[in-house]
Tab-separated table of C-alpha atoms in Angstrom:
chain	number	residue	atom	x	y	z
A	1012	ALA	CA	96.801	96.433	74.265
A	1013	GLN	CA	98.327	97.315	77.585
A	1014	SER	CA	97.760	100.897	78.617
A	1015	VAL	CA	97.809	103.257	81.569
A	1016	THR	CA	95.551	106.279	81.661
A	1017	GLN	CA	96.018	109.380	83.743
A	1018	PRO	CA	92.976	111.481	82.889
A	1019	ASP	CA	94.181	114.692	84.492
A	1020	ILE	CA	96.940	116.539	82.641
A	1021	HIS	CA	97.199	119.313	85.217
A	1022	ILE	CA	95.938	119.626	88.763
A	1023	THR	CA	96.245	122.664	91.016
A	1024	VAL	CA	95.937	122.185	94.749
A	1025	SER	CA	96.260	124.685	97.542
A	1026	GLU	CA	99.063	124.055	99.983
A	1027	GLY	CA	97.725	122.041	102.897
A	1028	ALA	CA	94.802	120.644	100.925
A	1029	SER	CA	94.364	116.984	100.106
A	1030	LEU	CA	95.357	115.469	96.792
A	1031	GLU	CA	94.143	112.592	94.661
A	1032	LEU	CA	95.695	111.698	91.307
A	1033	ARG	CA	93.839	109.194	89.191
A	1034	CYS	CA	95.261	106.216	87.355
A	1035	ASN	CA	93.514	103.459	85.433
A	1036	TYR	CA	95.184	100.544	83.734
A	1037	SER	CA	94.281	98.033	81.075
A	1038	TYR	CA	96.236	94.793	81.248
A	1039	GLY	CA	95.707	91.099	80.618
A	1040	ALA	CA	96.499	90.168	84.203
A	1041	THR	CA	96.820	92.388	87.247
A	1042	PRO	CA	100.229	93.960	86.800
A	1043	TYR	CA	102.603	95.397	89.310
A	1044	LEU	CA	101.652	99.041	89.782
A	1045	PHE	CA	103.865	102.010	90.524
A	1046	TRP	CA	103.772	105.733	91.080
A	1047	TYR	CA	106.814	107.784	90.177
A	1048	VAL	CA	107.524	111.483	90.617
A	1049	GLN	CA	109.691	113.525	88.280
A	1050	SER	CA	110.977	116.974	89.139
A	1051	PRO	CA	112.426	119.215	86.394
A	1052	GLY	CA	115.801	117.933	85.267
A	1053	GLN	CA	115.597	114.964	87.601
A	1054	GLY	CA	115.138	111.282	87.029
A	1055	LEU	CA	112.061	109.380	88.074
A	1056	GLN	CA	111.801	108.637	91.772
A	1057	LEU	CA	109.626	105.800	93.007
A	1058	LEU	CA	106.934	106.900	95.462
A	1059	LEU	CA	105.297	103.541	96.063
A	1060	LYS	CA	104.487	100.217	94.488
A	1061	TYR	CA	101.839	97.517	94.630
A	1062	PHE	CA	102.690	93.889	94.043
A	1063	SER	CA	100.030	91.988	95.978
A	1064	GLY	CA	98.351	91.820	99.344
A	1065	ASP	CA	97.059	94.878	101.182
A	1066	THR	CA	95.352	97.132	98.675
A	1067	LEU	CA	96.310	100.323	100.521
A	1068	VAL	CA	99.989	101.000	99.956
A	1069	GLN	CA	102.075	103.490	101.887
A	1070	GLY	CA	104.938	105.273	100.193
A	1071	ILE	CA	107.514	107.940	100.783
A	1072	LYS	CA	106.840	111.618	101.444
A	1073	GLY	CA	103.449	110.886	102.995
A	1074	PHE	CA	101.890	109.454	99.826
A	1075	GLU	CA	99.590	106.455	99.695
A	1076	ALA	CA	97.729	104.669	96.923
A	1077	GLU	CA	94.772	102.347	96.824
A	1078	PHE	CA	94.469	99.449	94.406
A	1079	LYS	CA	90.914	98.690	93.308
A	1080	ARG	CA	90.734	95.626	91.119
A	1081	SER	CA	87.064	96.134	90.220
A	1082	GLN	CA	87.836	99.581	88.827
A	1083	SER	CA	91.305	98.776	87.432
A	1084	SER	CA	92.496	101.815	89.321
A	1085	PHE	CA	95.474	102.764	91.427
A	1086	ASN	CA	94.885	106.307	92.645
A	1087	LEU	CA	97.523	108.269	94.508
A	1088	ARG	CA	96.595	110.323	97.552
A	1089	LYS	CA	98.154	112.668	100.048
A	1090	PRO	CA	96.236	114.225	102.943
A	1091	SER	CA	98.123	117.535	103.005
A	1092	VAL	CA	100.136	118.839	100.070
A	1093	HIS	CA	103.358	120.781	100.528
A	1094	TRP	CA	104.756	123.287	98.030
A	1095	SER	CA	107.681	120.931	97.422
A	1096	ASP	CA	105.262	118.332	96.033
A	1097	ALA	CA	104.883	120.352	92.823
A	1098	ALA	CA	106.176	118.025	90.096
A	1099	GLU	CA	105.089	115.593	87.380
A	1100	TYR	CA	103.583	112.336	88.580
A	1101	PHE	CA	103.549	109.161	86.535
A	1102	CYS	CA	101.588	105.995	87.079
A	1103	ALA	CA	103.117	102.851	85.603
A	1104	ALA	CA	102.171	99.205	85.249
A	1105	GLY	CA	103.964	96.064	84.186
A	1106	PHE	CA	106.088	93.087	85.148
A	1107	GLN	CA	109.433	93.741	83.560
A	1108	LYS	CA	108.946	96.497	81.022
A	1109	LEU	CA	106.748	99.256	82.366
A	1110	VAL	CA	103.908	101.018	80.604
A	1111	PHE	CA	103.590	104.598	81.766
A	1112	GLY	CA	100.729	107.031	81.716
A	1113	THR	CA	101.184	110.457	80.186
A	1114	GLY	CA	101.624	112.064	83.569
A	1115	THR	CA	99.825	114.601	85.736
A	1116	ARG	CA	101.483	117.900	86.490
A	1117	LEU	CA	100.780	119.018	90.037
A	1118	LEU	CA	100.820	122.715	90.766
A	1119	VAL	CA	100.649	123.883	94.377
A	1120	SER	CA	99.199	127.307	95.099
A	1121	PRO	CA	100.027	129.232	98.275
B	1229	GLY	CA	125.853	104.389	97.172
B	1230	ALA	CA	125.832	105.515	93.574
B	1231	GLY	CA	122.632	105.420	91.612
B	1232	VAL	CA	122.158	104.940	87.896
B	1233	SER	CA	124.292	107.345	85.922
B	1234	GLN	CA	123.970	108.366	82.300
B	1235	SER	CA	126.246	110.254	79.970
B	1236	PRO	CA	126.223	112.631	78.331
B	1237	ARG	CA	123.439	114.509	80.081
B	1238	TYR	CA	122.814	116.595	76.969
B	1239	LYS	CA	123.573	115.814	73.356
B	1240	VAL	CA	122.962	117.932	70.297
B	1241	ALA	CA	123.299	116.188	66.963
B	1242	LYS	CA	122.837	117.261	63.396
B	1243	ARG	CA	120.353	115.221	61.442
B	1244	GLY	CA	122.081	112.217	59.987
B	1245	GLN	CA	124.746	111.932	62.681
B	1246	ASP	CA	125.222	108.823	64.795
B	1247	VAL	CA	125.036	109.135	68.584
B	1248	ALA	CA	125.903	106.840	71.483
B	1249	LEU	CA	124.316	107.171	74.902
B	1250	ARG	CA	125.834	105.460	77.908
B	1251	CYS	CA	124.206	103.999	81.003
B	1252	ASP	CA	125.984	102.831	84.166
B	1253	PRO	CA	123.512	100.813	86.241
B	1254	ILE	CA	123.617	100.272	89.976
B	1255	SER	CA	126.336	97.764	90.777
B	1256	GLY	CA	125.002	94.212	90.895
B	1257	HIS	CA	121.734	94.970	89.170
B	1258	VAL	CA	120.881	92.235	86.735
B	1259	SER	CA	118.236	93.975	84.665
B	1260	LEU	CA	118.654	97.113	82.604
B	1261	PHE	CA	116.002	99.030	80.712
B	1262	TRP	CA	115.970	101.868	78.197
B	1263	TYR	CA	113.008	104.201	77.821
B	1264	GLN	CA	112.344	107.144	75.532
B	1265	GLN	CA	110.471	110.145	76.894
B	1266	ALA	CA	109.215	112.656	74.355
B	1267	LEU	CA	108.347	116.158	75.489
B	1268	GLY	CA	105.156	116.176	77.522
B	1269	GLN	CA	104.795	112.404	77.444
B	1270	GLY	CA	105.429	109.510	79.746
B	1271	PRO	CA	108.426	107.251	79.217
B	1272	GLU	CA	108.028	104.559	76.571
B	1273	PHE	CA	109.835	101.247	76.742
B	1274	LEU	CA	112.591	100.638	74.222
B	1275	THR	CA	114.532	97.560	75.273
B	1276	TYR	CA	115.463	95.322	78.196
B	1277	PHE	CA	118.559	93.340	79.177
B	1278	GLN	CA	119.068	90.647	81.734
B	1279	ASN	CA	122.802	90.530	82.249
B	1280	GLU	CA	124.248	90.684	78.730
B	1281	ALA	CA	121.218	89.131	77.046
B	1282	GLN	CA	118.806	91.443	75.287
B	1283	LEU	CA	115.500	89.788	76.151
B	1284	ASP	CA	113.112	92.308	74.662
B	1285	LYS	CA	113.709	94.926	72.006
B	1286	SER	CA	110.121	95.306	70.919
B	1287	GLY	CA	110.059	99.032	71.693
B	1288	LEU	CA	112.929	100.074	69.466
B	1289	PRO	CA	111.265	102.339	66.903
B	1290	SER	CA	113.420	101.428	63.929
B	1291	ASP	CA	116.517	99.524	62.889
B	1292	ARG	CA	118.460	102.743	63.384
B	1293	PHE	CA	118.288	102.056	67.116
B	1294	PHE	CA	120.659	99.534	68.598
B	1295	ALA	CA	121.481	98.705	72.218
B	1296	GLU	CA	124.147	96.539	73.751
B	1297	ARG	CA	125.384	95.435	77.149
B	1298	PRO	CA	128.348	93.223	76.300
B	1299	GLU	CA	129.630	92.513	79.811
B	1300	GLY	CA	126.343	92.649	81.655
B	1301	SER	CA	126.986	96.003	83.303
B	1302	VAL	CA	127.367	99.205	81.264
B	1303	SER	CA	124.962	99.615	78.376
B	1304	THR	CA	125.093	101.777	75.278
B	1305	LEU	CA	122.153	102.907	73.193
B	1306	LYS	CA	123.207	103.838	69.695
B	1307	ILE	CA	121.116	105.761	67.228
B	1308	GLN	CA	122.295	105.842	63.645
B	1309	ARG	CA	121.433	108.552	61.129
B	1310	THR	CA	119.508	110.567	63.691
B	1311	GLN	CA	116.238	112.188	62.684
B	1312	GLN	CA	114.391	115.099	64.265
B	1313	GLU	CA	111.767	112.736	65.652
B	1314	ASP	CA	114.498	111.080	67.718
B	1315	SER	CA	114.689	114.204	69.892
B	1316	ALA	CA	113.703	113.091	73.385
B	1317	VAL	CA	115.043	112.256	76.806
B	1318	TYR	CA	116.474	108.754	76.940
B	1319	LEU	CA	116.124	107.166	80.356
B	1320	CYS	CA	117.990	104.175	81.649
B	1321	ALA	CA	116.812	102.114	84.611
B	1322	SER	CA	118.161	99.109	86.444
B	1323	SER	CA	116.699	96.587	88.844
B	1324	HIS	CA	117.654	93.447	90.743
B	1325	GLY	CA	115.609	91.468	88.253
B	1326	LEU	CA	113.903	89.252	90.813
B	1327	ALA	CA	110.118	89.377	90.910
B	1328	GLU	CA	109.892	90.801	94.402
B	1329	TYR	CA	112.562	93.349	93.614
B	1330	ASN	CA	111.093	94.620	90.407
B	1331	GLU	CA	111.570	98.228	91.419
B	1332	GLN	CA	113.376	100.067	88.661
B	1333	PHE	CA	115.810	102.791	89.611
B	1334	PHE	CA	116.075	105.495	86.988
B	1335	GLY	CA	118.983	107.592	85.900
B	1336	PRO	CA	118.705	111.344	85.186
B	1337	GLY	CA	118.419	110.750	81.456
B	1338	THR	CA	120.178	112.038	78.357
B	1339	ARG	CA	118.390	114.829	76.538
B	1340	LEU	CA	118.979	114.384	72.815
B	1341	THR	CA	118.222	117.250	70.462
B	1342	VAL	CA	118.476	116.600	66.740
B	1343	LEU	CA	118.724	119.705	64.598
């Protein structure tokens, strides 16, 4: 069965520190991969996506993600976290319909 | 330009009532998706339209759930005889529908509470 796993339910990072959110997928073929961010009361906003080609993908708000086929992973990174980055982050995979992970809640401490 | 809009934003229903949730996709977007997001969970796929054709409804949890998009633009998700387990946020998304434009743009969702 197709699935996306985000092993970390909560992560707390100090402002200015680096961030890495983990995502692993299980799919028949390499799917399109996405990271979305959801702030309270807001819809999902796309941060970045991987379709093919360069395995290091740049997104909005200073985020990047690296696709590693051998590990079936698509981890999200940011070199320096800002307080406004506190939100829920979802990894998703698919072609048309998307399969989402359960999300990682990012808390940013001063 | 306008994004995906959904109405109502909040809906409270008594168990057994029917509800209808509306989605207005981005103009010109061919594909439209419905997802259900339970509290503390990621969104789960319900159904997918390409224009007016419902191509996949494998995620609809029961025959109480019905979706339509009769003119290939606005879509309505209807839930009959609501149950408490139907309480969730219902998200609508639209996309161009072409492979290289598979990005889905999400609306703010409708939060349904069934009492």
